[in-house]
Amino acid sequence: MNKSEKYACDMSPSTYTKNSYITPVDALHLSQQWKIENFTTLVKLALPGNCLRTGLFRHPQLPEAFWQLCLYPGGKRAENANNVSLFLKMSSTSPTKEVRIKVEYRFHFLNDKEVALFSNVNVGEFHAKPPKGGHSWGLRNIPKQKILNCVRDDGSLVISCHIELLPDINRTQCYNSWKLLNTNARTVSGDFIKRQLAAFDDGFMADCVLECSGKQIPVNKFVLSAHSEVFKAMFSYDQLIESTEKKVIIEDAEYEAVS
C-alpha cells in the first residue's frame, strides 16, 4: 500500500470512527459551609495558635482522603498576630497510607445575602505521609479588619469552601467511540417521559428546591443525584447547608436555563 492509499484508508468514515477513542475525565467537587458565632469577640481575645476546626468531610469517590477547615482567629503563630489564618487540611483515612492530591480550593466569606465579600482561589498539592498523615494549605495572614468587614449582622462569620479535584487519573478508562455509539439502548415509552415532566411541572413529591435568580424550582434529590455526581456528593453530607436546608442556590445562571 502506497502513502496515498494509506491516508485514504485512514480517513474513510467507517475506519476513522472505529478507531477513535474517548477518555471521560470528570472532576469531583466538594463543599462545606461553616458558621462561627460571636466572631468579633473571638478575634479580639484569641491568642496565636488558638484553633477552631470543622468536622471531617470527604468525597465517596475519593474515600482515602478526609478534609477539614482550620481557623486561627489570633493567627497561627506569633508572627501572624493581628491577622487571621485559615487553612484547608487533608488527612489520610489510614495512618499507614500515603495520599497525594492536587486540588483547587476556594474560600469565600459570605454576608447576610450569601454574597462573597472576600474570596481567594488557590491550587495546592496536598501530601499526607505516615505517621503524621496530614497536610495543610491556606492563608496565614488575612488582615483582621478585612475579615471583620465580612461579619454578619448577628455577629457571626460564615465561611464557604469549595474544592475541585480529580480521582486517580491512572485508573481512568479509555473507551472505543464506535462501541459506545453502537451500545444497545432500551427504548423508553413516551408516557413515562410525560409523567416525569408532569411531576416536575407540578412539583409532585418534591423534597428540595433549586433557587435561581430569586425564583424557586421544586425538584427531587433522588433525580438530581442520579444525573449528577456533584448533587450526589452534596446530598450525602448532613452538615452541608444544601442538605440541611434542602435548598441549592445556583448563581451566575439564568432561570430559563436551569428550568
GROMACS .gro file of C-alpha atoms in nm:
model
  259
    1MET     CA    1   0.000   0.000   0.000
    2ASN     CA    2   0.145   0.338  -0.102
    3LYS     CA    3   0.122   0.652   0.114
    4SER     CA    4  -0.181   0.798  -0.066
    5GLU     CA    5  -0.377   0.473  -0.029
    6LYS     CA    6  -0.287   0.458   0.343
    7TYR     CA    7  -0.421   0.809   0.412
    8ALA     CA    8  -0.731   0.739   0.204
    9CYS     CA    9  -0.798   0.432   0.418
   10ASP     CA   10  -0.733   0.618   0.746
   11MET     CA   11  -0.970   0.899   0.657
   12SER     CA   12  -1.259   0.684   0.539
   13PRO     CA   13  -1.561   0.747   0.768
   14SER     CA   14  -1.612   0.390   0.889
   15THR     CA   15  -1.245   0.322   0.962
   16TYR     CA   16  -1.195   0.660   1.131
   17THR     CA   17  -1.495   0.607   1.359
   18LYS     CA   18  -1.400   0.254   1.461
   19ASN     CA   19  -1.050   0.367   1.555
   20SER     CA   20  -1.145   0.674   1.756
   21TYR     CA   21  -1.146   0.670   2.135
   22ILE     CA   22  -1.271   0.881   2.420
   23THR     CA   23  -1.139   0.920   2.774
   24PRO     CA   24  -1.402   1.077   3.001
   25VAL     CA   25  -1.246   1.287   3.277
   26ASP     CA   26  -1.489   1.407   3.543
   27ALA     CA   27  -1.377   1.639   3.819
   28LEU     CA   28  -1.501   1.580   4.173
   29HIS     CA   29  -1.647   1.866   4.375
   30LEU     CA   30  -1.677   1.910   4.749
   31SER     CA   31  -1.811   2.199   4.953
   32GLN     CA   32  -1.850   2.289   5.318
   33GLN     CA   33  -2.012   2.589   5.488
   34TRP     CA   34  -1.907   2.696   5.836
   35LYS     CA   35  -2.075   2.946   6.068
   36ILE     CA   36  -1.873   3.083   6.361
   37GLU     CA   37  -2.074   3.283   6.615
   38ASN     CA   38  -1.960   3.588   6.815
   39PHE     CA   39  -1.667   3.626   6.581
   40THR     CA   40  -1.577   3.986   6.672
   41THR     CA   41  -1.510   3.887   7.034
   42LEU     CA   42  -1.326   3.577   6.918
   43VAL     CA   43  -1.084   3.781   6.706
   44LYS     CA   44  -1.029   4.030   6.988
   45LEU     CA   45  -0.943   3.772   7.255
   46ALA     CA   46  -0.792   3.474   7.070
   47LEU     CA   47  -0.422   3.403   7.117
   48PRO     CA   48  -0.186   3.299   6.837
   49GLY     CA   49  -0.216   2.923   6.795
   50ASN     CA   50  -0.578   2.902   6.917
   51CYS     CA   51  -0.756   2.691   6.655
   52LEU     CA   52  -1.116   2.616   6.557
   53ARG     CA   53  -1.185   2.314   6.335
   54THR     CA   54  -1.480   2.186   6.136
   55GLY     CA   55  -1.595   1.827   6.117
   56LEU     CA   56  -1.428   1.597   5.867
   57PHE     CA   57  -1.577   1.555   5.521
   58ARG     CA   58  -1.482   1.351   5.214
   59HIS     CA   59  -1.599   1.252   4.868
   60PRO     CA   60  -1.735   0.897   4.823
   61GLN     CA   61  -1.523   0.856   4.508
   62LEU     CA   62  -1.207   0.951   4.698
   63PRO     CA   63  -1.254   0.774   5.034
   64GLU     CA   64  -0.883   0.774   5.122
   65ALA     CA   65  -0.879   1.148   5.197
   66PHE     CA   66  -1.053   1.347   5.472
   67TRP     CA   67  -1.086   1.727   5.451
   68GLN     CA   68  -1.122   1.984   5.729
   69LEU     CA   69  -1.117   2.363   5.769
   70CYS     CA   70  -0.891   2.510   6.040
   71LEU     CA   71  -0.923   2.872   6.153
   72TYR     CA   72  -0.681   3.059   6.379
   73PRO     CA   73  -0.863   3.379   6.491
   74GLY     CA   74  -0.543   3.515   6.650
   75GLY     CA   75  -0.310   3.394   6.377
   76LYS     CA   76  -0.142   3.055   6.352
   77ARG     CA   77   0.185   3.166   6.512
   78ALA     CA   78   0.321   3.470   6.696
   79GLU     CA   79   0.449   3.617   6.369
   80ASN     CA   80   0.091   3.604   6.234
   81ALA     CA   81  -0.052   3.814   6.520
   82ASN     CA   82  -0.301   4.085   6.416
   83ASN     CA   83  -0.404   3.856   6.132
   84VAL     CA   84  -0.642   3.564   6.093
   85SER     CA   85  -0.515   3.234   5.949
   86LEU     CA   86  -0.737   2.995   5.752
   87PHE     CA   87  -0.630   2.655   5.623
   88LEU     CA   88  -0.772   2.357   5.437
   89LYS     CA   89  -0.629   2.036   5.581
   90MET     CA   90  -0.618   1.699   5.408
   91SER     CA   91  -0.565   1.384   5.614
   92SER     CA   92  -0.526   1.022   5.513
   93THR     CA   93  -0.806   0.797   5.636
   94SER     CA   94  -0.538   0.537   5.716
   95PRO     CA   95  -0.236   0.619   5.936
   96THR     CA   96  -0.021   0.388   5.723
   97LYS     CA   97  -0.128   0.512   5.379
   98GLU     CA   98   0.036   0.791   5.181
   99VAL     CA   99  -0.205   1.018   4.990
  100ARG     CA  100  -0.105   1.280   4.734
  101ILE     CA  101  -0.368   1.500   4.569
  102LYS     CA  102  -0.357   1.829   4.379
  103VAL     CA  103  -0.673   2.037   4.416
  104GLU     CA  104  -0.817   2.381   4.353
  105TYR     CA  105  -0.969   2.525   4.667
  106ARG     CA  106  -1.180   2.838   4.709
  107PHE     CA  107  -1.250   3.030   5.028
  108HIS     CA  108  -1.546   3.270   5.046
  109PHE     CA  109  -1.669   3.481   5.339
  110LEU     CA  110  -2.044   3.528   5.290
  111ASN     CA  111  -2.258   3.819   5.410
  112ASP     CA  112  -2.625   3.806   5.515
  113LYS     CA  113  -2.732   3.786   5.149
  114GLU     CA  114  -2.495   3.492   5.081
  115VAL     CA  115  -2.275   3.723   4.872
  116ALA     CA  116  -1.899   3.669   4.894
  117LEU     CA  117  -1.731   3.979   5.037
  118PHE     CA  118  -1.392   3.806   5.040
  119SER     CA  119  -1.275   3.534   4.803
  120ASN     CA  120  -0.950   3.352   4.748
  121VAL     CA  121  -0.869   3.082   4.492
  122ASN     CA  122  -0.557   2.868   4.504
  123VAL     CA  123  -0.417   2.541   4.372
  124GLY     CA  124  -0.222   2.326   4.614
  125GLU     CA  125  -0.066   1.981   4.621
  126PHE     CA  126  -0.162   1.803   4.942
  127HIS     CA  127   0.073   1.527   5.052
  128ALA     CA  128  -0.014   1.323   5.362
  129LYS     CA  129   0.264   1.089   5.471
  130PRO     CA  130   0.273   0.841   5.760
  131PRO     CA  131   0.290   0.867   6.053
  132LYS     CA  132   0.165   1.225   6.071
  133GLY     CA  133  -0.075   1.177   5.783
  134GLY     CA  134  -0.182   1.538   5.729
  135HIS     CA  135  -0.102   1.839   5.509
  136SER     CA  136  -0.249   2.191   5.501
  137TRP     CA  137  -0.267   2.477   5.254
  138GLY     CA  138  -0.425   2.816   5.308
  139LEU     CA  139  -0.381   3.177   5.414
  140ARG     CA  140  -0.158   3.275   5.704
  141ASN     CA  141  -0.211   3.650   5.708
  142ILE     CA  142  -0.565   3.773   5.644
  143PRO     CA  143  -0.583   4.126   5.795
  144LYS     CA  144  -0.825   4.131   6.087
  145GLN     CA  145  -1.013   4.433   5.955
  146LYS     CA  146  -1.067   4.268   5.617
  147ILE     CA  147  -1.229   3.967   5.780
  148LEU     CA  148  -1.427   4.179   6.030
  149ASN     CA  149  -1.584   4.358   5.733
  150CYS     CA  150  -1.743   4.023   5.643
  151VAL     CA  151  -1.909   3.964   5.983
  152ARG     CA  152  -2.287   3.933   5.960
  153ASP     CA  153  -2.545   4.141   6.145
  154ASP     CA  154  -2.579   3.868   6.409
  155GLY     CA  155  -2.204   3.880   6.479
  156SER     CA  156  -2.121   3.555   6.302
  157LEU     CA  157  -1.872   3.479   6.027
  158VAL     CA  158  -1.980   3.237   5.753
  159ILE     CA  159  -1.705   3.065   5.556
  160SER     CA  160  -1.773   2.867   5.240
  161CYS     CA  161  -1.509   2.633   5.098
  162HIS     CA  162  -1.528   2.466   4.757
  163ILE     CA  163  -1.282   2.200   4.641
  164GLU     CA  164  -1.228   2.069   4.288
  165LEU     CA  165  -1.011   1.762   4.235
  166LEU     CA  166  -0.965   1.461   4.011
  167PRO     CA  167  -0.987   1.095   4.108
  168ASP     CA  168  -0.688   0.871   4.039
  169ILE     CA  169  -0.606   0.955   3.677
  170ASN     CA  170  -0.412   0.631   3.639
  171ARG     CA  171  -0.739   0.439   3.676
  172THR     CA  172  -0.927   0.644   3.417
  173GLN     CA  173  -1.059   0.417   3.144
  174CYS     CA  174  -1.050   0.478   2.771
  175TYR     CA  175  -1.346   0.372   2.556
  176ASN     CA  176  -1.387   0.299   2.189
  177SER     CA  177  -1.622   0.563   2.048
  178TRP     CA  178  -1.767   0.322   1.793
  179LYS     CA  179  -1.865   0.070   2.060
  180LEU     CA  180  -2.021   0.343   2.272
  181LEU     CA  181  -2.227   0.466   1.980
  182ASN     CA  182  -2.341   0.114   1.897
  183THR     CA  183  -2.427   0.005   2.251
  184ASN     CA  184  -2.774  -0.145   2.268
  185ALA     CA  185  -3.020   0.106   2.410
  186ARG     CA  186  -3.351   0.030   2.577
  187THR     CA  187  -3.650   0.224   2.446
  188VAL     CA  188  -3.830   0.445   2.698
  189SER     CA  189  -4.202   0.493   2.643
  190GLY     CA  190  -4.341   0.836   2.570
  191ASP     CA  191  -4.590   0.801   2.858
  192PHE     CA  192  -4.304   0.759   3.105
  193ILE     CA  193  -4.141   1.080   2.982
  194LYS     CA  194  -4.473   1.265   3.005
  195ARG     CA  195  -4.526   1.150   3.364
  196GLN     CA  196  -4.175   1.264   3.454
  197LEU     CA  197  -4.235   1.607   3.303
  198ALA     CA  198  -4.574   1.639   3.472
  199ALA     CA  199  -4.422   1.557   3.811
  200PHE     CA  200  -4.154   1.817   3.751
  201ASP     CA  201  -4.403   2.086   3.645
  202ASP     CA  202  -4.634   2.049   3.946
  203GLY     CA  203  -4.360   1.970   4.199
  204PHE     CA  204  -4.521   1.639   4.296
  205MET     CA  205  -4.335   1.480   4.591
  206ALA     CA  206  -4.054   1.736   4.563
  207ASP     CA  207  -3.813   1.723   4.858
  208CYS     CA  208  -3.576   2.003   4.759
  209VAL     CA  209  -3.570   2.334   4.570
  210LEU     CA  210  -3.331   2.493   4.325
  211GLU     CA  211  -3.313   2.869   4.368
  212CYS     CA  212  -3.203   3.077   4.070
  213SER     CA  213  -3.250   3.450   4.001
  214GLY     CA  214  -3.478   3.476   4.303
  215LYS     CA  215  -3.713   3.203   4.177
  216GLN     CA  216  -3.753   2.853   4.318
  217ILE     CA  217  -3.790   2.526   4.127
  218PRO     CA  218  -3.924   2.222   4.318
  219VAL     CA  219  -3.710   1.915   4.249
  220ASN     CA  220  -3.638   1.566   4.379
  221LYS     CA  221  -3.298   1.493   4.535
  222PHE     CA  222  -3.300   1.136   4.404
  223VAL     CA  223  -3.343   1.253   4.044
  224LEU     CA  224  -3.071   1.518   4.079
  225SER     CA  225  -2.832   1.270   4.238
  226ALA     CA  226  -2.898   1.009   3.970
  227HIS     CA  227  -2.787   1.250   3.699
  228SER     CA  228  -2.506   1.440   3.872
  229GLU     CA  229  -2.214   1.332   4.090
  230VAL     CA  230  -2.198   1.687   4.226
  231PHE     CA  231  -2.553   1.670   4.362
  232LYS     CA  232  -2.495   1.314   4.481
  233ALA     CA  233  -2.197   1.425   4.689
  234MET     CA  234  -2.376   1.738   4.808
  235PHE     CA  235  -2.673   1.548   4.950
  236SER     CA  236  -2.452   1.277   5.103
  237TYR     CA  237  -2.325   1.501   5.382
  238ASP     CA  238  -2.570   1.607   5.651
  239GLN     CA  239  -2.358   1.903   5.761
  240LEU     CA  240  -2.373   2.082   5.424
  241ILE     CA  241  -2.623   2.367   5.408
  242GLU     CA  242  -2.770   2.229   5.083
  243SER     CA  243  -2.858   1.908   5.267
  244THR     CA  244  -2.985   2.062   5.591
  245GLU     CA  245  -3.193   2.338   5.432
  246LYS     CA  246  -3.293   2.125   5.131
  247LYS     CA  247  -3.215   2.415   4.902
  248VAL     CA  248  -2.949   2.464   4.635
  249ILE     CA  249  -2.871   2.820   4.530
  250ILE     CA  250  -2.741   2.846   4.173
  251GLU     CA  251  -2.556   3.166   4.093
  252ASP     CA  252  -2.438   3.308   3.759
  253ALA     CA  253  -2.712   3.131   3.564
  254GLU     CA  254  -3.041   3.238   3.410
  255TYR     CA  255  -3.365   3.092   3.547
  256GLU     CA  256  -3.472   2.982   3.199
  257ALA     CA  257  -3.151   2.784   3.151
  258VAL     CA  258  -3.197   2.598   3.480
  259SER     CA  259  -3.570   2.534   3.449
   0.00000   0.00000   0.00000
